[in-house]
XYZ file of C-alpha atoms in Angstrom:
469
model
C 3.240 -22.194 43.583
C 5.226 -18.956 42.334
C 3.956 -16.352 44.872
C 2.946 -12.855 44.016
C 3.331 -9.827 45.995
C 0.660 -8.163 47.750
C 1.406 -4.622 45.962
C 0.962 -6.641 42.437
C -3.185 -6.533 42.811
C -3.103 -2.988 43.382
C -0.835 -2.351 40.293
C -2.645 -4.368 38.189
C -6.298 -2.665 39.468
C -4.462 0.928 38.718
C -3.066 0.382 35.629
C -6.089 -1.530 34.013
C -8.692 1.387 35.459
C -6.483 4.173 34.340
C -5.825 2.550 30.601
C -9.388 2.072 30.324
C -10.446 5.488 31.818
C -8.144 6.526 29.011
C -9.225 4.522 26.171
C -12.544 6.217 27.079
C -12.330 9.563 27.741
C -8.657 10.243 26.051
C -6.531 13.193 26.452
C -6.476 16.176 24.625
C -4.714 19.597 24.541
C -6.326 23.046 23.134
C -4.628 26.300 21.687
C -6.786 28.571 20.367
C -8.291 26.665 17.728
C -5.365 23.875 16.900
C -6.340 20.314 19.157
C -3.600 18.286 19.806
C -4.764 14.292 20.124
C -2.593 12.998 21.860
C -4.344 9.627 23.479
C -7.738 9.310 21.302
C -10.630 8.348 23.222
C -13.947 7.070 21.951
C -15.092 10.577 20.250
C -11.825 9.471 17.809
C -14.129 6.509 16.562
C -14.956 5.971 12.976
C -18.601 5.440 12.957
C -19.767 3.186 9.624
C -22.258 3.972 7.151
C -25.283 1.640 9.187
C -24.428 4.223 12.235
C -23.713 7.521 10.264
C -25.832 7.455 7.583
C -24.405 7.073 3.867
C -25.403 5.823 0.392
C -24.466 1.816 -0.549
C -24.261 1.692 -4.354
C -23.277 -0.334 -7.079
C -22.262 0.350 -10.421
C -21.687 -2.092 -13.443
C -20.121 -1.225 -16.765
C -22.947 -0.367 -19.588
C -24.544 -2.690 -21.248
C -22.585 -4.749 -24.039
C -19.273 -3.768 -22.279
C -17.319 -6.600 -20.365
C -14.651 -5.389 -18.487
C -11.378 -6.512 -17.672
C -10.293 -6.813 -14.164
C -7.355 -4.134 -14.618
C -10.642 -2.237 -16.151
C -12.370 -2.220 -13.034
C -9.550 -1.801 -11.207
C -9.019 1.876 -12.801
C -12.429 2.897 -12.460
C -12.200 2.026 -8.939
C -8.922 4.323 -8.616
C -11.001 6.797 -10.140
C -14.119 6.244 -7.583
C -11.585 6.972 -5.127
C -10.079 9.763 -6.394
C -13.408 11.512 -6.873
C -15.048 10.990 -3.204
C -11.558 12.621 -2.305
C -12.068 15.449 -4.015
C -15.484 15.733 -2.503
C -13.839 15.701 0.742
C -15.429 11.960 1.537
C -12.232 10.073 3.038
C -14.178 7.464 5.050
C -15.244 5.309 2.461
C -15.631 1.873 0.971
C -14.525 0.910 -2.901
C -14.819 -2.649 -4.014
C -14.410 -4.465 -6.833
C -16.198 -7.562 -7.750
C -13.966 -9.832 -10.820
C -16.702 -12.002 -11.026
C -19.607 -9.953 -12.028
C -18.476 -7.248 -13.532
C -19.129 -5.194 -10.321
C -17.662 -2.078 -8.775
C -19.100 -1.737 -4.936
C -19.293 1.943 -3.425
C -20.110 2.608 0.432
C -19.539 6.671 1.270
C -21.178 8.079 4.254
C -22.976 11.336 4.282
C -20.450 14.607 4.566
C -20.079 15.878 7.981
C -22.765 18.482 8.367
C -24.506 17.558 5.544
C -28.460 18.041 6.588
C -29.810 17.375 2.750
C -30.119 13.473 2.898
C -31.103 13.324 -1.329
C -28.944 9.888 -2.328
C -30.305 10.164 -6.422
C -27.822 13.973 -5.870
C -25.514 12.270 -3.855
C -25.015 9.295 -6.677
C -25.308 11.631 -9.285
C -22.654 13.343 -8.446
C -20.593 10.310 -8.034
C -21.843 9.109 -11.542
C -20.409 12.180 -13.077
C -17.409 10.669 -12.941
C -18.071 8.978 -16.502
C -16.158 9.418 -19.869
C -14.174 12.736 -19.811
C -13.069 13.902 -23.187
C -11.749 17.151 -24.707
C -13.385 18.013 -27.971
C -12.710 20.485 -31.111
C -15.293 22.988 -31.234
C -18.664 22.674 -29.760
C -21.174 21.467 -31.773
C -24.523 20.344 -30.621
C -27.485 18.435 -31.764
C -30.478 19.605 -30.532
C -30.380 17.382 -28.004
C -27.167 18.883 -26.640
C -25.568 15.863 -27.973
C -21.667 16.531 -29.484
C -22.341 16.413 -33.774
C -20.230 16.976 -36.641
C -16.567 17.988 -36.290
C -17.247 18.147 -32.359
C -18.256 14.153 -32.456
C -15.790 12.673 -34.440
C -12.820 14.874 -32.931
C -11.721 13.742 -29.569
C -8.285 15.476 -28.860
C -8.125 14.192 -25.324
C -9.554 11.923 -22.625
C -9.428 11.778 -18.918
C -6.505 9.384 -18.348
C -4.614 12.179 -20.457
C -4.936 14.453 -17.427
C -2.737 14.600 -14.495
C -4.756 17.246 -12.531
C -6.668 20.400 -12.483
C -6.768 22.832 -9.720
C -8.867 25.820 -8.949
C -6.438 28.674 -8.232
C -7.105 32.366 -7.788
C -5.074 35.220 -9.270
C -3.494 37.605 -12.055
C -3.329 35.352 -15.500
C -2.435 38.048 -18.667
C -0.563 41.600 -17.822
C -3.759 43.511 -16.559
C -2.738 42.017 -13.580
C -6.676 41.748 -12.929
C -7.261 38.523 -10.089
C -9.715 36.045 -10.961
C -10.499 32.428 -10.278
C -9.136 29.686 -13.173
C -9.158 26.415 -13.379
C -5.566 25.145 -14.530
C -4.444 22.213 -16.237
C -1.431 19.581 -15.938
C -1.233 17.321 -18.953
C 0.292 13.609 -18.481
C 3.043 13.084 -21.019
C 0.368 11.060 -23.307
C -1.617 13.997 -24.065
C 0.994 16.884 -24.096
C 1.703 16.446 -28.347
C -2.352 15.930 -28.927
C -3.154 19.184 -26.820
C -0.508 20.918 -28.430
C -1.498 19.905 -31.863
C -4.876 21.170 -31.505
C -4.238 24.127 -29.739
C -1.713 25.521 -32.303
C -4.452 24.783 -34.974
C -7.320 26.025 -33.171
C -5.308 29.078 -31.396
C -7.827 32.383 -32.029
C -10.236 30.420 -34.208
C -12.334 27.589 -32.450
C -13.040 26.686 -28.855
C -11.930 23.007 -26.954
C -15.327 21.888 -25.168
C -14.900 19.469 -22.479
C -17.798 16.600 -21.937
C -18.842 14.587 -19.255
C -19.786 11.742 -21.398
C -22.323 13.449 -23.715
C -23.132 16.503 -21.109
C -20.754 19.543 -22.348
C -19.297 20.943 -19.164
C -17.286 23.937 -20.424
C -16.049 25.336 -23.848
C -13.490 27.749 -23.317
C -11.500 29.539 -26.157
C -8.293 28.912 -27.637
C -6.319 31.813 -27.379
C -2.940 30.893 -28.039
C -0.669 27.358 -28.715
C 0.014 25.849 -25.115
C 3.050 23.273 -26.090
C 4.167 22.582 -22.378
C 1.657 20.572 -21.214
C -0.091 23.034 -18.852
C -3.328 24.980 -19.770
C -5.454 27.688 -18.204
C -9.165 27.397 -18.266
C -10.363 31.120 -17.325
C -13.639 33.502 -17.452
C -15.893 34.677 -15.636
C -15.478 31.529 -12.745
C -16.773 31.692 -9.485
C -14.751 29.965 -6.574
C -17.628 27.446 -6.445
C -17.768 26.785 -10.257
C -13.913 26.630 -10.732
C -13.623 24.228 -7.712
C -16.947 22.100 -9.638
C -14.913 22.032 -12.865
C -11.370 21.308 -11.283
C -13.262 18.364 -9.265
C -15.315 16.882 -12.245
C -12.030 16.582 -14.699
C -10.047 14.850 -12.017
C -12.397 12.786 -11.662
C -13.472 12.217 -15.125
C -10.496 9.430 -16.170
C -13.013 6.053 -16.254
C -12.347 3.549 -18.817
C -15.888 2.964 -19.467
C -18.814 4.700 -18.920
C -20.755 3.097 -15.245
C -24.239 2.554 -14.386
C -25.968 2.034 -11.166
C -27.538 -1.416 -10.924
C -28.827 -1.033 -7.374
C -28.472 1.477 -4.125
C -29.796 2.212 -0.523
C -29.556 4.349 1.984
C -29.677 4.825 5.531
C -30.841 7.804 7.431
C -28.333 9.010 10.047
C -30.888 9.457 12.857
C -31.803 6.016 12.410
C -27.648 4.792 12.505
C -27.511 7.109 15.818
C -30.568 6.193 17.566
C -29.350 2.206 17.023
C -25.897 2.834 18.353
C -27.422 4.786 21.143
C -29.380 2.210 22.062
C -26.889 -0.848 21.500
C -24.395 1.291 23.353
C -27.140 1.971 26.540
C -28.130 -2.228 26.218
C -23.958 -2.982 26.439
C -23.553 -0.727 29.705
C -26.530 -1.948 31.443
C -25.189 -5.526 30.687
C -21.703 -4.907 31.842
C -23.617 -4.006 35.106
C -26.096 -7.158 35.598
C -22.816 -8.629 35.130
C -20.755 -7.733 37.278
C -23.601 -7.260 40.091
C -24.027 -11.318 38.899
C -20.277 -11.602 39.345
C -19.918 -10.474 42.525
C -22.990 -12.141 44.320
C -22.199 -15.331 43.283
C -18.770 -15.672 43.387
C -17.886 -12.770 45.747
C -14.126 -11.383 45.063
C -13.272 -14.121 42.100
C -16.298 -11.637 40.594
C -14.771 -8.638 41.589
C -11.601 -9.091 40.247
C -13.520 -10.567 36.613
C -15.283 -7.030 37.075
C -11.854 -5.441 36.612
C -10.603 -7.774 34.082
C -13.955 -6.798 32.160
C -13.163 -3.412 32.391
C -9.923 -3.713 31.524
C -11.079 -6.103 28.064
C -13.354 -2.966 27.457
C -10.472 -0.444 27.377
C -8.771 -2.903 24.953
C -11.366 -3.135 22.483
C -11.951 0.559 22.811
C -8.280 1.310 22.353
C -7.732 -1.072 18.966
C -10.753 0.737 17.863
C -9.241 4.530 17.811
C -6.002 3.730 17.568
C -5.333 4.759 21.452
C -2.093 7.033 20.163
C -1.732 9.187 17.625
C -0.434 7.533 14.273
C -2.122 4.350 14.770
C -5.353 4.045 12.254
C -8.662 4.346 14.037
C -11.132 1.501 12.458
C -14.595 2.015 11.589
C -16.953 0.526 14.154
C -20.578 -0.453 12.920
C -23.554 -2.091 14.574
C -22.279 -5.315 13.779
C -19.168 -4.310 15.496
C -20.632 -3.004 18.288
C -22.747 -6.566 18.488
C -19.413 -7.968 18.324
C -17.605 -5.969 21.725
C -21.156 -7.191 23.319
C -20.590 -10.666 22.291
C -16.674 -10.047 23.356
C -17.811 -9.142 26.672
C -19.772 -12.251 27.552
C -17.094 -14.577 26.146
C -15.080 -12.984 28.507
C -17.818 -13.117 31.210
C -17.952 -17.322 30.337
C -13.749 -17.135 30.906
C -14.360 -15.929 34.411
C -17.496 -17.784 35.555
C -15.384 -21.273 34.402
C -12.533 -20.467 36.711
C -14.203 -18.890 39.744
C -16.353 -22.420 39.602
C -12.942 -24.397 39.417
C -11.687 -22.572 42.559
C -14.634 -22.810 44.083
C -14.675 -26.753 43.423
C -11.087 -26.587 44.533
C -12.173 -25.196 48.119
C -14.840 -27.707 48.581
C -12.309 -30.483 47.539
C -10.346 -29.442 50.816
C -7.269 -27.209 48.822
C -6.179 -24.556 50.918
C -6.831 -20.926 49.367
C -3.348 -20.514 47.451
C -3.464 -24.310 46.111
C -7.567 -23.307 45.014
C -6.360 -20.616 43.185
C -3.525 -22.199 41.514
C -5.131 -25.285 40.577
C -8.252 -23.436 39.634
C -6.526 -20.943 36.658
C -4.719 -24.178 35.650
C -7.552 -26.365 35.141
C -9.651 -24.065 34.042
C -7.140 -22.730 30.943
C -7.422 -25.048 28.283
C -10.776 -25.354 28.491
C -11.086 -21.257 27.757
C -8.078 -21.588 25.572
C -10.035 -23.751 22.967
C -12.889 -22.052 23.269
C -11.387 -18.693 22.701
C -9.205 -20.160 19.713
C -12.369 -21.352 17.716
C -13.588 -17.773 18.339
C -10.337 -16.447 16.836
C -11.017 -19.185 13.732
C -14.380 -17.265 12.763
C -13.216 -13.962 13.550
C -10.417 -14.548 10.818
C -12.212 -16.272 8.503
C -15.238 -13.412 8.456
C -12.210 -10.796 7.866
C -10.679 -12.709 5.218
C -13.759 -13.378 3.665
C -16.676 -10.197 3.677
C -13.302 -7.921 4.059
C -10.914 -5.919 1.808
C -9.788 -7.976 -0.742
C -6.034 -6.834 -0.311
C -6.303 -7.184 3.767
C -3.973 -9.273 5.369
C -6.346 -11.944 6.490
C -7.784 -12.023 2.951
C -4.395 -12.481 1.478
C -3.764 -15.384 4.800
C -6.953 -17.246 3.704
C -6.524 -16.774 -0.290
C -5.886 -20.374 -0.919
C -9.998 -20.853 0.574
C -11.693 -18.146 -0.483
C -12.291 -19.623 -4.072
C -15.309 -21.647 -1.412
C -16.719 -18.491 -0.586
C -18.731 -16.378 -2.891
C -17.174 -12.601 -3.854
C -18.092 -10.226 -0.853
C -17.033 -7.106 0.253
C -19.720 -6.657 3.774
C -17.820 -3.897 6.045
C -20.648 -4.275 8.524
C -19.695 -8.139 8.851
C -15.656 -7.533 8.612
C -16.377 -5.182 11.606
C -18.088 -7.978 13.275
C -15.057 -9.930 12.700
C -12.713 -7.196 13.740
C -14.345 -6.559 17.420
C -14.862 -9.946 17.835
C -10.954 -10.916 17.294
C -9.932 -7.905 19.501
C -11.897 -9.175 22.111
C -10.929 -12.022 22.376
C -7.394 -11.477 21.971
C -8.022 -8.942 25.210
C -9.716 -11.330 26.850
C -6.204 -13.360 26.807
C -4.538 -10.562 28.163
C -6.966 -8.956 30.799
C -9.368 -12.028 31.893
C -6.931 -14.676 31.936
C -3.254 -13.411 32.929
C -4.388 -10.285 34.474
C -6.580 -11.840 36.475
C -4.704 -14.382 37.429
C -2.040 -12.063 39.040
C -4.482 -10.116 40.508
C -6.323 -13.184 42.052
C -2.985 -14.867 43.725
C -1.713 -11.339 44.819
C -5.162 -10.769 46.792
C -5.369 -13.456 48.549
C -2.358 -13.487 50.385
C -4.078 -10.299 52.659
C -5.196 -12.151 55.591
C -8.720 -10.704 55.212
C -8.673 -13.059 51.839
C -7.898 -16.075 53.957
C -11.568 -17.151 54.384
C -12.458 -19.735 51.619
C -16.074 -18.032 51.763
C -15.361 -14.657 49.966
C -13.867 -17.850 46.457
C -17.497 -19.514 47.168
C -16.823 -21.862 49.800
C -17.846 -22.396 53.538
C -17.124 -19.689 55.924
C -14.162 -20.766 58.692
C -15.819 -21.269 62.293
């Protein structure tokens, strides 16, 4: 048997505390009102929608229209674009090939206390068929008519961007807010054809399907592809119109075939209480650990720890620049289920030292012969685990994620799916078992033959066997 140093436990037992202590609690740096990250702990964590509260939706093209897969796939870049621009970055845009489905998941806005999902998908849905218009006639159902109908100078795709800016626009030098306007190259001739016929004579209106959103005046030919929307703007209402033409570029006009919602204080009060269940586990568990198999439980008790911090740390990223993934209460199900996989690694090699002992081994050859008997058997058990954890990624997750693009040639047995609560699952359940390699098996394993060469370790009771006499 290759023998380990005595000082290797207590590096191990350092190192594994202090990584998970970190992976906790991480390390930041304050001045004045700039934070510096610079090891994430669990505040970094990306909570999901089930946790944080958000709005599930999906939308299908109207009725009568089929859509094309590079169809959906625009509107999608559009859905995108437009929870951007509403300052929503942690969210969830699917589409679904099959049927004609485009699959939304955007959790409330931080700070957001007015929980109304019909405003919160409205405002989404606005994101229908932009179009620029000559003139501005209505019906009197506000409905474009006449020249205003049949006249469409622009659409959305024709615009690159619009930004709310604030300043002097003509020589009165007079500051204001404005809404300006970069054309793509495939509306720059239209615009400037209309503008040069319309210049001090007619209005452009702008629609949101068949909602007018703004009619402002021609005043002169604009022939370079950039326009200024002006008068009488507030901040809020420039930023509203800016935000609705970028994202008013859909192919089709969407609506919403189903939604639901969950209330924040309910996501909290479950992770809460998942989070309270895991820790009081953790301790059962090692208290069980320790009673029964004495120091093969404490050093599982460290391993655990150490599996913890590893979960924790693949979670936030653990460093700045990595990406932080969002956890759910699937996920957190899954670090629970992580744990006691790792708990079952442990428990099947203190019992094969312990058998060792009783066979007659002496303490070194126990704890040899126990890791090595005792590996394959948790080696195939944590490989199936791997299997599923894969195969739940590649399947309910992203549908350009690595493990969907691994498991492409199968997936035509699944049905479509996009479920970021069960992808999570998958996620935390991979993770943990992957640290369960690392922490409960070769960790462990140098921590185990580096303790017992202290000759208070000599007595084969503290691995479960009869005390010496």
């Amino acid at each position: 048997m290759k023998r380990v140093g005595k000082p290797v436990f207590w590096i191990v037992v350092v190192i594994t505390l202090l990584f998970t202590t970190l992976s906790i609690t991480g390390i930041t740096t304050q001045y004045g009102d700039v934070k510096n990250v610079i090891i994430k702990g669990v505040d970094q964590i990306r909570w999901g929608i089930d946790i944080r509260g958000g709005v599930d939706v999906t939308f299908t093209p109207e009725s009568g229209k089929d859509a094309t897969a590079d169809e959906l796939d625009a509107a999608a870049e559009v859905m995108r674009q437009r929870l951007v621009t509403l300052n929503i970055t942690d969210y969830e845009v699917y589409t679904d090939d099959a049927s004609n489905r485009i699959i939304v998941r955007f959790p409330w806005k931080e700070g957001e206390t007015d929980f109304d999902a019909e405003s919160a998908i409205a405002e989404l849905g606005d994101t229908a068929m932009l179009t620029f218009r000559e003139s501005d006639e209505r019906d009197v159902d506000g409905k474009p008519s006449g020249v205003t109908k049949e006249t469409v100078i622009l659409q959305g795709a024709d615009v690159q961007r619009a930004e709310a800016n604030y300043g002097a626009i003509d020589n009165t030098g007079k500051a204001e807010w404005y809404v300006q306007l970069k054309l793509a190259d495939s509306g720059k001739t239209a615009f400037a054809d209309a503008t040069t016929r319309l210049a001090g004579k007619d209005c452009i209106s702008i629609w949101m399907d068949d909602t007018m959103i703004s009619n402002p005046n021609v005043n002169s030919a604009i022939t370079d592809g950039v326009a200024i929307i002006s008068g009488n703007f507030t901040q809020e209402s420039a930023e509203s119109l800016a935000n609705k033409i970028n994202g008013g570029a859909l192919p089709f006009k969407l609506e919403t075939e189903n939604y639901s919602t969950i209330d924040p204080t309910l996501g909290t009060g479950a992770r809460d209480a998942m989070v309270l269940s895991g820790v009081i586990a953790f301790i059962l568990v090692c208290i069980f650990m320790i009673v029964l198999y004495r120091l093969p439980g404490i050093v599982a008790c460290v391993a655990l720890a150490g599996q913890v911090g590893g979960m924790l740390a693949a979670l936030t990223g653990f460093v700045p620049g990595m990406n932080s993934f969002t956890l759910t209460i699937p996920g957190i199900a899954g670090i629970i289920l992580s744990i006691g996989i790792g708990v079952d690694a442990n428990i099947i090699t203190a019992e094969r030292i312990k058998e060792e002992i009783r066979s007659g081994k002496s303490i070194d050859g126990a704890v040899e012969l126990g890791y090595q008997r005792a590996f394959s058997a948790i080696f195939d058990g944590n490989i199936t685990n791997v299997i599923v954890a894969i195969i739940l990624m590649g399947t309910f997750g992203p549908p350009d994620s690595a493990f969907a693009t691994l498991l492409k040639p199968l997936l035509f047995l699944f049905p479509a799916s996009t479920e970021g609560a069960i992808y999570s699952f998958g996620y935390t359940l991979l993770v943990g078992v992957v640290a369960n390699f690392v922490f409960g098996i070769f960790a462990s394993k140098y921590m185990m033959k580096s303790v017992s060469r202290f000759k208070c370790f000599r007595n084969p009771w503290v691995y479960g066997g009869s005390r010496n006499v």
